[in-house]
Coordinates of C-alpha atoms and ligand atoms in Angstrom, one line a residue:
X1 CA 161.7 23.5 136.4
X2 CA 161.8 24.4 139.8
X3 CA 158.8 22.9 141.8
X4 CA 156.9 25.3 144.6
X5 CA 157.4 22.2 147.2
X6 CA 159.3 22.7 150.7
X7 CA 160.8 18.5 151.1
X8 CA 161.3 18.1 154.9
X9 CA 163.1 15.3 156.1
X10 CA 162.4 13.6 159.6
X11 CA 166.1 12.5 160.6
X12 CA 163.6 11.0 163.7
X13 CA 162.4 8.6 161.0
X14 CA 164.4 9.4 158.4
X15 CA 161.4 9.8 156.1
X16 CA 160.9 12.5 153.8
X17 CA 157.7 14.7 153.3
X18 CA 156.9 17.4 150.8
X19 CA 154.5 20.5 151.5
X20 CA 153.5 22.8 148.8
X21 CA 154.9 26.6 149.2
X22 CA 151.6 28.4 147.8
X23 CA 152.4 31.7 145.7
X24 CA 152.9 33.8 149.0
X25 CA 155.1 31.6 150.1
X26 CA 153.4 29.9 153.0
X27 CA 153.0 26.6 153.6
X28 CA 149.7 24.7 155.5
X29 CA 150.6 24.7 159.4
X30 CA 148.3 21.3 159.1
X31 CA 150.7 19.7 156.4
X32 CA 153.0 19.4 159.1
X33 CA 150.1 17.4 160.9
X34 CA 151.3 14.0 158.7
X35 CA 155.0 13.9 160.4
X36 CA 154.8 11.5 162.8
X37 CA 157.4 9.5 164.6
X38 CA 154.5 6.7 164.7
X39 CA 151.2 6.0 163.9
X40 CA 149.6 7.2 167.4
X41 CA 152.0 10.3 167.5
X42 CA 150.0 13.4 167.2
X43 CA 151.7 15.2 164.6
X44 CA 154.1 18.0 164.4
X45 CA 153.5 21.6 165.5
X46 CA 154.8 25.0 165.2
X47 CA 155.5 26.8 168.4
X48 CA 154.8 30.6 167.4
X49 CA 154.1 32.7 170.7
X50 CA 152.9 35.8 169.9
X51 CA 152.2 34.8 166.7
X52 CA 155.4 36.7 165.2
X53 CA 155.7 34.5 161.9
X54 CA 152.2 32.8 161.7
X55 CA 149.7 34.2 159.1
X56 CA 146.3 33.6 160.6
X57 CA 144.0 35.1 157.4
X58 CA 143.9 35.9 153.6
X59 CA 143.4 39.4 154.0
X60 CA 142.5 42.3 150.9
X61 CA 141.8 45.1 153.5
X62 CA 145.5 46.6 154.4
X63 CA 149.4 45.8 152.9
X64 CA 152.0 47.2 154.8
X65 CA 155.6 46.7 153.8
X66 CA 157.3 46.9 157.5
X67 CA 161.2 47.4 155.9
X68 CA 160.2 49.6 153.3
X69 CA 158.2 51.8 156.2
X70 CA 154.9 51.4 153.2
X71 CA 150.8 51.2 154.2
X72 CA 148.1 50.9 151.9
X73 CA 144.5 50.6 152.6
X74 CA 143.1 48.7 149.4
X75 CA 146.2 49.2 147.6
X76 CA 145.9 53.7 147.8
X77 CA 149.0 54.8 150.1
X78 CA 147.8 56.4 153.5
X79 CA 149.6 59.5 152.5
X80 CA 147.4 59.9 149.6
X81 CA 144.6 58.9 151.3
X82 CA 145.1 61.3 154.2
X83 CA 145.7 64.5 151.7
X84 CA 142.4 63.9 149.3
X85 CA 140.0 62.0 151.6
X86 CA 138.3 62.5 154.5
X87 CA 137.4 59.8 157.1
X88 CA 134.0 58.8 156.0
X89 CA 135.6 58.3 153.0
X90 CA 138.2 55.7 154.2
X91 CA 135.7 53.7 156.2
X92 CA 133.3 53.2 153.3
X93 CA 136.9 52.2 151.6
X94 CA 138.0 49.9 154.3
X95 CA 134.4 48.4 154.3
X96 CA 134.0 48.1 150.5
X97 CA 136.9 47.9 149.0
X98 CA 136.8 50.9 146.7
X99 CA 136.4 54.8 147.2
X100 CA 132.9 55.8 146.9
X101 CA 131.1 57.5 144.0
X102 CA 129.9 61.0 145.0
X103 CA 126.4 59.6 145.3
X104 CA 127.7 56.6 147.6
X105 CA 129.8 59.4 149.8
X106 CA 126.4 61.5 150.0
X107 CA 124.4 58.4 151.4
X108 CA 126.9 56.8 153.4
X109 CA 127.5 60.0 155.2
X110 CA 123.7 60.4 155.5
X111 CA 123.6 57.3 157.0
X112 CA 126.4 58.0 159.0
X113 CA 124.8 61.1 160.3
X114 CA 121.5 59.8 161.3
X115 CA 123.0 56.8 163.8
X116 CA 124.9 58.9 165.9
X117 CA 122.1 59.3 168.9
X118 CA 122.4 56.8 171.6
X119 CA 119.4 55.3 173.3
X120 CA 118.7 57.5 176.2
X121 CA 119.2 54.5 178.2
X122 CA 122.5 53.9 177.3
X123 CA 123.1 57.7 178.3
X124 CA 121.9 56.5 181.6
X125 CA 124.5 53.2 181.8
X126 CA 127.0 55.9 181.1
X127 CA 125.8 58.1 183.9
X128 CA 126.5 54.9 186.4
X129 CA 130.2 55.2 186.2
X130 CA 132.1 56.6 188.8
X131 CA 132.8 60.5 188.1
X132 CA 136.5 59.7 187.6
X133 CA 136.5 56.8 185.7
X134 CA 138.6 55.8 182.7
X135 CA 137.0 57.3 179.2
X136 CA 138.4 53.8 178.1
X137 CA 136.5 51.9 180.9
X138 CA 133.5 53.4 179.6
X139 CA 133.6 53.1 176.1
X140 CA 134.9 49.4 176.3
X141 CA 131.8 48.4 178.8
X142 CA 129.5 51.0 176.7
X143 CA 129.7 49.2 173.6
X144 CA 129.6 45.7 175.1
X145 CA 125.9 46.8 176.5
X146 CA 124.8 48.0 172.9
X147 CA 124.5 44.5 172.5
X148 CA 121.6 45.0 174.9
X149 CA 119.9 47.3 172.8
X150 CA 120.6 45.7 169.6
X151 CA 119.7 42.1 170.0
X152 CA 119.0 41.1 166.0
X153 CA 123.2 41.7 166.0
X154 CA 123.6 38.2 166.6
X155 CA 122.4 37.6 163.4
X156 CA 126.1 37.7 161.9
X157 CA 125.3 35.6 159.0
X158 CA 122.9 38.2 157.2
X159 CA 124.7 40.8 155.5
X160 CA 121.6 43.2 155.8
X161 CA 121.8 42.8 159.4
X162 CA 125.9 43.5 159.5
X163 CA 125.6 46.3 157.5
X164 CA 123.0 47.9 159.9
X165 CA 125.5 47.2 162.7
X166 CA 128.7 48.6 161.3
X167 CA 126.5 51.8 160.4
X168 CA 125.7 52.3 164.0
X169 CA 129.3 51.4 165.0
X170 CA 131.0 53.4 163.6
X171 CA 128.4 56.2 163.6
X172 CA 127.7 56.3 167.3
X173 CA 131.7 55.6 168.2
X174 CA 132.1 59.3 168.2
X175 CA 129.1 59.7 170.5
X176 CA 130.0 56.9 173.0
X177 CA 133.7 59.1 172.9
X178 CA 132.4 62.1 173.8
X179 CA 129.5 60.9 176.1
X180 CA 132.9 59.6 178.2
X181 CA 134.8 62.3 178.3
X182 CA 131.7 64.8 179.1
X183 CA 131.2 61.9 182.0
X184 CA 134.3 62.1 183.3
X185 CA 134.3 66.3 183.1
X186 CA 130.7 66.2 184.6
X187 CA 129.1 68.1 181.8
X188 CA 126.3 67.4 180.0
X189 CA 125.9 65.7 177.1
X190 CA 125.6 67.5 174.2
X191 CA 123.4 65.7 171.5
X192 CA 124.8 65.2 167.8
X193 CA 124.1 68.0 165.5
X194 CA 123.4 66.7 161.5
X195 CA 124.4 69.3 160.0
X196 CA 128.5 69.4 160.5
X197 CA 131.0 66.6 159.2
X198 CA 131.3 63.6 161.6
X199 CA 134.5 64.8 163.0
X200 CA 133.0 68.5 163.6
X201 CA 130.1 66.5 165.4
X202 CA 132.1 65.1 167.7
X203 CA 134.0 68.0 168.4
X204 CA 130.6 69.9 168.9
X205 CA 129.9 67.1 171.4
X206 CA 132.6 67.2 173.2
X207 CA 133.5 70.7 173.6
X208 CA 130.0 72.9 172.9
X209 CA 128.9 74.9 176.2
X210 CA 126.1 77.6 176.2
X211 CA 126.3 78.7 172.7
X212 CA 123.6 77.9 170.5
X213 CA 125.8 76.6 167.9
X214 CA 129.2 75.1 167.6
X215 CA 131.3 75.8 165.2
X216 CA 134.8 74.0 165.1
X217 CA 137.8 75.5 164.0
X218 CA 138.2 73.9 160.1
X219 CA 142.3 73.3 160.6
X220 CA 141.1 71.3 164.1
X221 CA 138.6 69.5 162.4
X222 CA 140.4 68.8 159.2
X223 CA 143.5 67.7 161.2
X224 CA 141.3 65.1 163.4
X225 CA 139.7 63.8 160.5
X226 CA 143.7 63.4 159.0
X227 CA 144.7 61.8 162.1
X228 CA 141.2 59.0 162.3
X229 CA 142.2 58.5 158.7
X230 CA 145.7 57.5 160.0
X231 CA 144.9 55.4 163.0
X232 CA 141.9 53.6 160.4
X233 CA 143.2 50.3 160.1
X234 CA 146.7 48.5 160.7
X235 CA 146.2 44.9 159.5
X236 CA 146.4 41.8 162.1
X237 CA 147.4 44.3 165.0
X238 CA 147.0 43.3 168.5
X239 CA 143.0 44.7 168.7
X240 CA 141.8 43.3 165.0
X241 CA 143.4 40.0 166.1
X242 CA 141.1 40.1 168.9
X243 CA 137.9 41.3 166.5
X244 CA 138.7 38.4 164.8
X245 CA 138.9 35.8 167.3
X246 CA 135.7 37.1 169.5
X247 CA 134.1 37.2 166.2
X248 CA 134.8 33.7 165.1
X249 CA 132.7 32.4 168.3
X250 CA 130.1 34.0 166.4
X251 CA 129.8 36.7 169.4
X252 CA 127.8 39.8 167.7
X253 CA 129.6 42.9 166.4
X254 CA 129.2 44.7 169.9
X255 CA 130.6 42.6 172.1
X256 CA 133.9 41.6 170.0
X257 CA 134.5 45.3 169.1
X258 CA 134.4 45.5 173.5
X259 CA 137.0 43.6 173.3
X260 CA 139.2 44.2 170.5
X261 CA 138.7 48.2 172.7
X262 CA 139.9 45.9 175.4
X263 CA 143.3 44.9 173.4
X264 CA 143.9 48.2 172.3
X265 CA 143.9 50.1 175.8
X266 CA 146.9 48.4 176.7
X267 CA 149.7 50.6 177.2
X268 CA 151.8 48.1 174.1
X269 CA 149.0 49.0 171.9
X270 CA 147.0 51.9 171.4
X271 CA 147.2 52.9 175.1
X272 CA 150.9 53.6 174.4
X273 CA 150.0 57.7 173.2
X274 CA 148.7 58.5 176.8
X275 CA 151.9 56.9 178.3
X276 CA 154.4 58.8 175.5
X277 CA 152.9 62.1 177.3
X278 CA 153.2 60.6 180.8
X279 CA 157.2 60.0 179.8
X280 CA 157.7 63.4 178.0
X281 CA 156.0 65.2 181.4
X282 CA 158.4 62.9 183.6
X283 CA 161.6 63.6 180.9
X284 CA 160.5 67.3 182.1
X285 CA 163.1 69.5 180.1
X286 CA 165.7 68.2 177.1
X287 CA 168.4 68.5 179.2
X288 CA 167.3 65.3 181.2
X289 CA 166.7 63.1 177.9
X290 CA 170.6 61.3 177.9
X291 CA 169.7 60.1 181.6
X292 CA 166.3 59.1 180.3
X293 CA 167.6 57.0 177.9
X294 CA 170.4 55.6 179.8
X295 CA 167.4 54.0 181.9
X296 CA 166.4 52.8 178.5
X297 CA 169.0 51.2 177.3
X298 CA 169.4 49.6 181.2
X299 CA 166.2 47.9 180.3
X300 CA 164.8 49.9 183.3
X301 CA 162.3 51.6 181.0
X302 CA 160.9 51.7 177.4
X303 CA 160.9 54.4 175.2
X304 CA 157.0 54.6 174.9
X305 CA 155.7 55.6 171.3
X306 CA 159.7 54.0 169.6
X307 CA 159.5 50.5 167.8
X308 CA 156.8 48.0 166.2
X309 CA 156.5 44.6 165.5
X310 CA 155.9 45.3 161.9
X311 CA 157.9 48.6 160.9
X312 CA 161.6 48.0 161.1
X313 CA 161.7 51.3 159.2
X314 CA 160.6 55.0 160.0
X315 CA 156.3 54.2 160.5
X316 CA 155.1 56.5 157.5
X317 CA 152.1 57.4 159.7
X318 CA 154.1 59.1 162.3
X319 CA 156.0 61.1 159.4
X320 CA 152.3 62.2 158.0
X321 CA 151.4 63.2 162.1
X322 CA 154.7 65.3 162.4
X323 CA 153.1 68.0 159.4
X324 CA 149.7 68.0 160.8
X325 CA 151.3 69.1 163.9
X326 CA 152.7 72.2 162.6
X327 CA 149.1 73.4 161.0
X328 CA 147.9 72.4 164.4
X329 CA 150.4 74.2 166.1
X330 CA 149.6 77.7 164.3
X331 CA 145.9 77.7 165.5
X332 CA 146.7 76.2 169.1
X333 CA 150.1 77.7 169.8
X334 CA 153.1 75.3 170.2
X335 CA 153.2 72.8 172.5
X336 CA 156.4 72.8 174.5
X337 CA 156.7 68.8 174.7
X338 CA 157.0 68.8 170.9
X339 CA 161.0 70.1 172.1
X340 CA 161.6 67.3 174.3
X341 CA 159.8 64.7 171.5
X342 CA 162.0 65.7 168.9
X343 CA 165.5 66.1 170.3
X344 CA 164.3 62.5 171.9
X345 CA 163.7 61.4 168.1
X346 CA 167.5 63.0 167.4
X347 CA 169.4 61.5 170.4
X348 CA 167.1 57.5 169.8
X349 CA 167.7 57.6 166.4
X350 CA 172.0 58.1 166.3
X351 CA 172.3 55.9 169.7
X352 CA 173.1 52.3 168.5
X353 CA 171.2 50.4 171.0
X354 CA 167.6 51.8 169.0
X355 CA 169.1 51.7 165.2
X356 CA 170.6 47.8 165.6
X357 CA 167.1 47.2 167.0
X358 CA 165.7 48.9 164.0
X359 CA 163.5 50.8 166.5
X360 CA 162.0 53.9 165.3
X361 CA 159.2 56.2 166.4
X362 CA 155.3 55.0 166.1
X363 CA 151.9 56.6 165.0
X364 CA 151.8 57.3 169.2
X365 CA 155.3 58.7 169.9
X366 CA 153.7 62.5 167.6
X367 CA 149.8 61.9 168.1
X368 CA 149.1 62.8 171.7
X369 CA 151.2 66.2 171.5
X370 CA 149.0 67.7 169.0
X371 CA 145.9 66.0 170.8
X372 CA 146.9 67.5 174.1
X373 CA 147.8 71.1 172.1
X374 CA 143.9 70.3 170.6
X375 CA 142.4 70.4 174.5
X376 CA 142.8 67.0 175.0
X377 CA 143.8 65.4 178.4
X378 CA 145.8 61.4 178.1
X379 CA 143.4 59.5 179.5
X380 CA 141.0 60.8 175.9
X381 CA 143.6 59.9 173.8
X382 CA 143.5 56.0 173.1
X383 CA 139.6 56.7 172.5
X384 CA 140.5 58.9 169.9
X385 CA 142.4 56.1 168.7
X386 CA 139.5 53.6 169.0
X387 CA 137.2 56.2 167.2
X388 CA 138.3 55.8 163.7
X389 CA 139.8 52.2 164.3
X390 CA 136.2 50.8 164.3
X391 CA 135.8 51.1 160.5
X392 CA 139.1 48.8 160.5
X393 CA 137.8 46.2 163.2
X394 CA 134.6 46.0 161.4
X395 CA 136.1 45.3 157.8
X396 CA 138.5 42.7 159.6
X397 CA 135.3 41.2 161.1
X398 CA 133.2 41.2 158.0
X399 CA 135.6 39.9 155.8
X400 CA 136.4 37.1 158.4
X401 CA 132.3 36.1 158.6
X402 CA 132.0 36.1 154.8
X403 CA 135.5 33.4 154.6
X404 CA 134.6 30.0 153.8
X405 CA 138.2 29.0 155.4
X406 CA 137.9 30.5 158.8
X407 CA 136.3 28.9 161.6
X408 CA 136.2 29.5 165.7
X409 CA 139.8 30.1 166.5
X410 CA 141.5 28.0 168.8
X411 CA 145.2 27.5 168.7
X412 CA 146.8 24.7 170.4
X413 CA 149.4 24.7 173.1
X414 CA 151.9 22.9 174.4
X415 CA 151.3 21.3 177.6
X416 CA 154.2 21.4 179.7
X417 CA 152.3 21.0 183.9
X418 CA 152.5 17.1 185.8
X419 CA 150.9 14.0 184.7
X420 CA 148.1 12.0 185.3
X421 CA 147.8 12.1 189.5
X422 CA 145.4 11.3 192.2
X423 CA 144.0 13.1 195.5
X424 CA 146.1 11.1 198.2
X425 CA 143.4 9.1 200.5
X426 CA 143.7 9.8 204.0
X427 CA 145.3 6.2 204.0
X428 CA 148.1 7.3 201.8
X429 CA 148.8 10.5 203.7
X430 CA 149.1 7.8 206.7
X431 CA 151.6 5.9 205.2
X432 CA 153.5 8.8 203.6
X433 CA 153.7 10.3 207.4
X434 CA 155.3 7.0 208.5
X435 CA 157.2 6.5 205.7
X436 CA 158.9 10.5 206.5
Ligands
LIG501 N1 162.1 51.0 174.1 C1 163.3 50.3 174.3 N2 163.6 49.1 173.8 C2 162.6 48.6 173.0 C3 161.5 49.2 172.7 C4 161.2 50.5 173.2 N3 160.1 51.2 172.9 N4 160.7 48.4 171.9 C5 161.5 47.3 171.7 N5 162.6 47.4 172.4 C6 163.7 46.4 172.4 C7 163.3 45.2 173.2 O1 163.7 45.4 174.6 C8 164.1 44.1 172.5 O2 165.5 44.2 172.9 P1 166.4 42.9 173.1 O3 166.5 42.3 171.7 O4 167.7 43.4 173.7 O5 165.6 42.0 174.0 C9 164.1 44.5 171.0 O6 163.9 46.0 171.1 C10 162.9 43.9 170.3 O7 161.7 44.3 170.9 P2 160.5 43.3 171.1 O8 159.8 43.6 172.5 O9 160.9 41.9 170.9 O10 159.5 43.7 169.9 P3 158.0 43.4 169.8 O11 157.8 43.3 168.3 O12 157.6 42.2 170.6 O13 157.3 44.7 170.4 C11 156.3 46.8 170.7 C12 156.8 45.7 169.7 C13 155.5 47.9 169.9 C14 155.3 46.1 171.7 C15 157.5 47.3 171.4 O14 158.4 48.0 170.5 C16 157.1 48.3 172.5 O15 156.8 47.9 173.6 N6 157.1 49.7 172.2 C17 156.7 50.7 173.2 C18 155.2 50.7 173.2 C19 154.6 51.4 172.0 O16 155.0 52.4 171.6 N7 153.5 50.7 171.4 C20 152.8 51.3 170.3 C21 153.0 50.4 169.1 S1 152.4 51.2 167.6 C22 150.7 51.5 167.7 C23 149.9 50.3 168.1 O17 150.2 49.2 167.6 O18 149.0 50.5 168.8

């Protein structure tokens, strides 16, 4: 009978230690704690920069199968999930593990609905920024200041208290989005209206004028609300990572969702859509694309929106983006960039240099082409990214608080700068200067 043990052997010591494989196969990074070459050694260690094969949490919330190019949410596949459900939907999923009832939709996008106002002071904080600055800036320092307005969020440990939080998250996400872009366009802000869906809200706040009503187009809405559904959750990305650790300090729900916003507005992580439209603008016409990726494969460039540390297979979320685009497409007219994207795609994936690096396009090499065909300039589009990602950063965090195994994250390092020293006297410096 086999037995679920790894036996390592020390050839240091030449002693032999066994650490149980558990049925995921992982073993306890702290068994590896007891080898020691003596009894004052510290202990052995695992040196994982970047964390590429460290697991860091038991998670229920998201599987994804990176060879077999498969994501679930709570076991349903995301293209299920983004034909029969809307986004609300997915959120309460995310959050509580199962789809809700029609009753539990109805109240949860009640809820929903009545938390999307901002205090009018935070209106004002927004008005503060410059008239140029980053939507990302804004909505980054924005929801760090909520924790101004809603001190009892430090209260972490009482579920009533979370559950109040993560309603006004995720609620007033879409206002904080559209209050930034309206900044930056220097239009006023247009107050939620409760009677449309939460995606046809924002729209209305983002693009209503004079009229006295706003009315989004339904393909519009219904494709934005396909795309949050998408970009809901993605496991121990970069961003939830970051949830997770500001979280474990305890820090309330407002100030680690600033900075998991933080992680993903780098240009590696969510803030790679805006810079997949920068490179199809600079690629200019298809007939430039081979010297475009000759700079690639140079290593003078990367191809912004191509690979993942996780899919080494087509990412099944950009395959659901590329249909919405065509029902996108037929209310907005075709963008011409969707040419250059897609002979890119052709020429990447028969070039050796991406397919031995198994590198394949990502949910941002399709999603800013139909956001920019929707109206949208690239400095909206990793908001619209952070919109619908809140519902995933807040199941991340609140199934973090509630496990009894976590605790403040701290990883260790490896110390590598001088030894013990001390500031010369003045009488050393003397004798060094005689000594030279
Ligand atoms: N273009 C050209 N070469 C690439 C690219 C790319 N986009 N991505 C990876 N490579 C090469 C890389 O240079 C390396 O080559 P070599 O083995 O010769 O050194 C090899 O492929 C492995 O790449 P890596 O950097 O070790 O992979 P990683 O897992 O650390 O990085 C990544 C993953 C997503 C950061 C990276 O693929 C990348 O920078 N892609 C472009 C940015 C992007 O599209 N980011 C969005 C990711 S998906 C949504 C999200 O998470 O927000």
């Amino acid at each position: 009978m086999p037995k679920n043990v790894l036996t390592l052997t020390d050839q240091r010591t030449d002693k032999t230690y066994e650490a149980p494989v558990d049925e995921h196969g992982t073993i306890r990074a702290m068994d590896l704690r007891k080898i020691k070459t003596d009894p004052e050694d510290f202990g052995l260690m695992t040196y994982d920069p970047a964390f590429m094969n460290t697991a860091s949490c038991k998670s229920n919330i998201t599987f994804i199968d990176g060879d077999k190019g498969i994501l679930r949410y709570r076991g349903y596949d995301i293209e299920t999930l983004a034909e029969h459900c809307t986004y609300l939907q997915v959120a309460y999923l995310l959050l509580n593990g199962e789809l809700p009832t029609p009753q539990q939709d109805k109240d949860w996008t009640w809820e929903i609905t009545h938390h999307t106002m901002l205090h009018e002071t935070t209106k004002h904080f927004i008005d503060g920024f410059r008239y140029d600055a980053h939507p990302m800036g804004i909505l980054v320092s924005t929801l760090a200041a909520l924790s101004t307005v809603y001190p009892e969020a430090k209260n972490v440990h009482d579920p009533e208290s979370r559950q109040k939080q993560i309603v006004r998250l995720i609620a007033k996400m879409a206002t904080l989005a559209a209050y930034s872009y309206r900044h930056r366009r220097g239009h006023p802000y247009v107050y939620p209206d409760n009677d449309l869906s939460y995606t046809e809200n924002f729209l209305n706040m983002l693009w209503k004028m004079t009229e006295p009503k706003y009315m989004a187009s339904p393909v519009i809405a219904r494709a934005l609300d396909v795309l949050f559904i998408l970009h809901a959750d993605h496991e121990q990305n970069c961003s939830s990572t970051t949830m997770r650790v500001v979280g474990s300090s305890q820090a309330d729900p407002y100030l680690s969702m600033a900075g998991a916003a933080s992680a993903l507005s780098g240009p590696l992580h969510g803030g790679a859509n805006e810079e997949v439209l920068r490179m199809l603008d600079e690629i200019v016409s298809v007939k430039n694309i081979p010297a475009y990726i000759k700079r690639v494969k140079a290593g003078e460039l990367k191809l912004m929106g191509f690979g993942h540390r996780v899919y080494k297979n087509y990412d099944p979320r950009a395959r659901i983006i590329k249909s919405v685009a065509d029902e996108v497409f037929e209310v907005t007219g075709r963008n011409t960039r969707l040419d250059i994207a897609l002979e890119l795609e052709r020429i990447a994936l028969a070039d050796d240099y991406f397919v031995t690096r198994k590198l394949y396009p990502n949910v941002d090499f399709y999603s800013g082409i139909i956001y920019q065909a929707m109206g949208f300039q690239p400095e909206m589009f990793t908001v619209l990214f952070a919109i619908p990602r809140a519902a995933g950063w807040l199941a991340q965090w609140n199934e973090m608080i509630q496990d009894p195994e976590q605790k403040i994250a701290r990883p260790r390092q490896i110390y590598t700068g001088v030894g013990q020293r001390k500031i010369p006297t003045t009488q050393d410096e003397k004798s060094a200067v005689k000594v030279g």
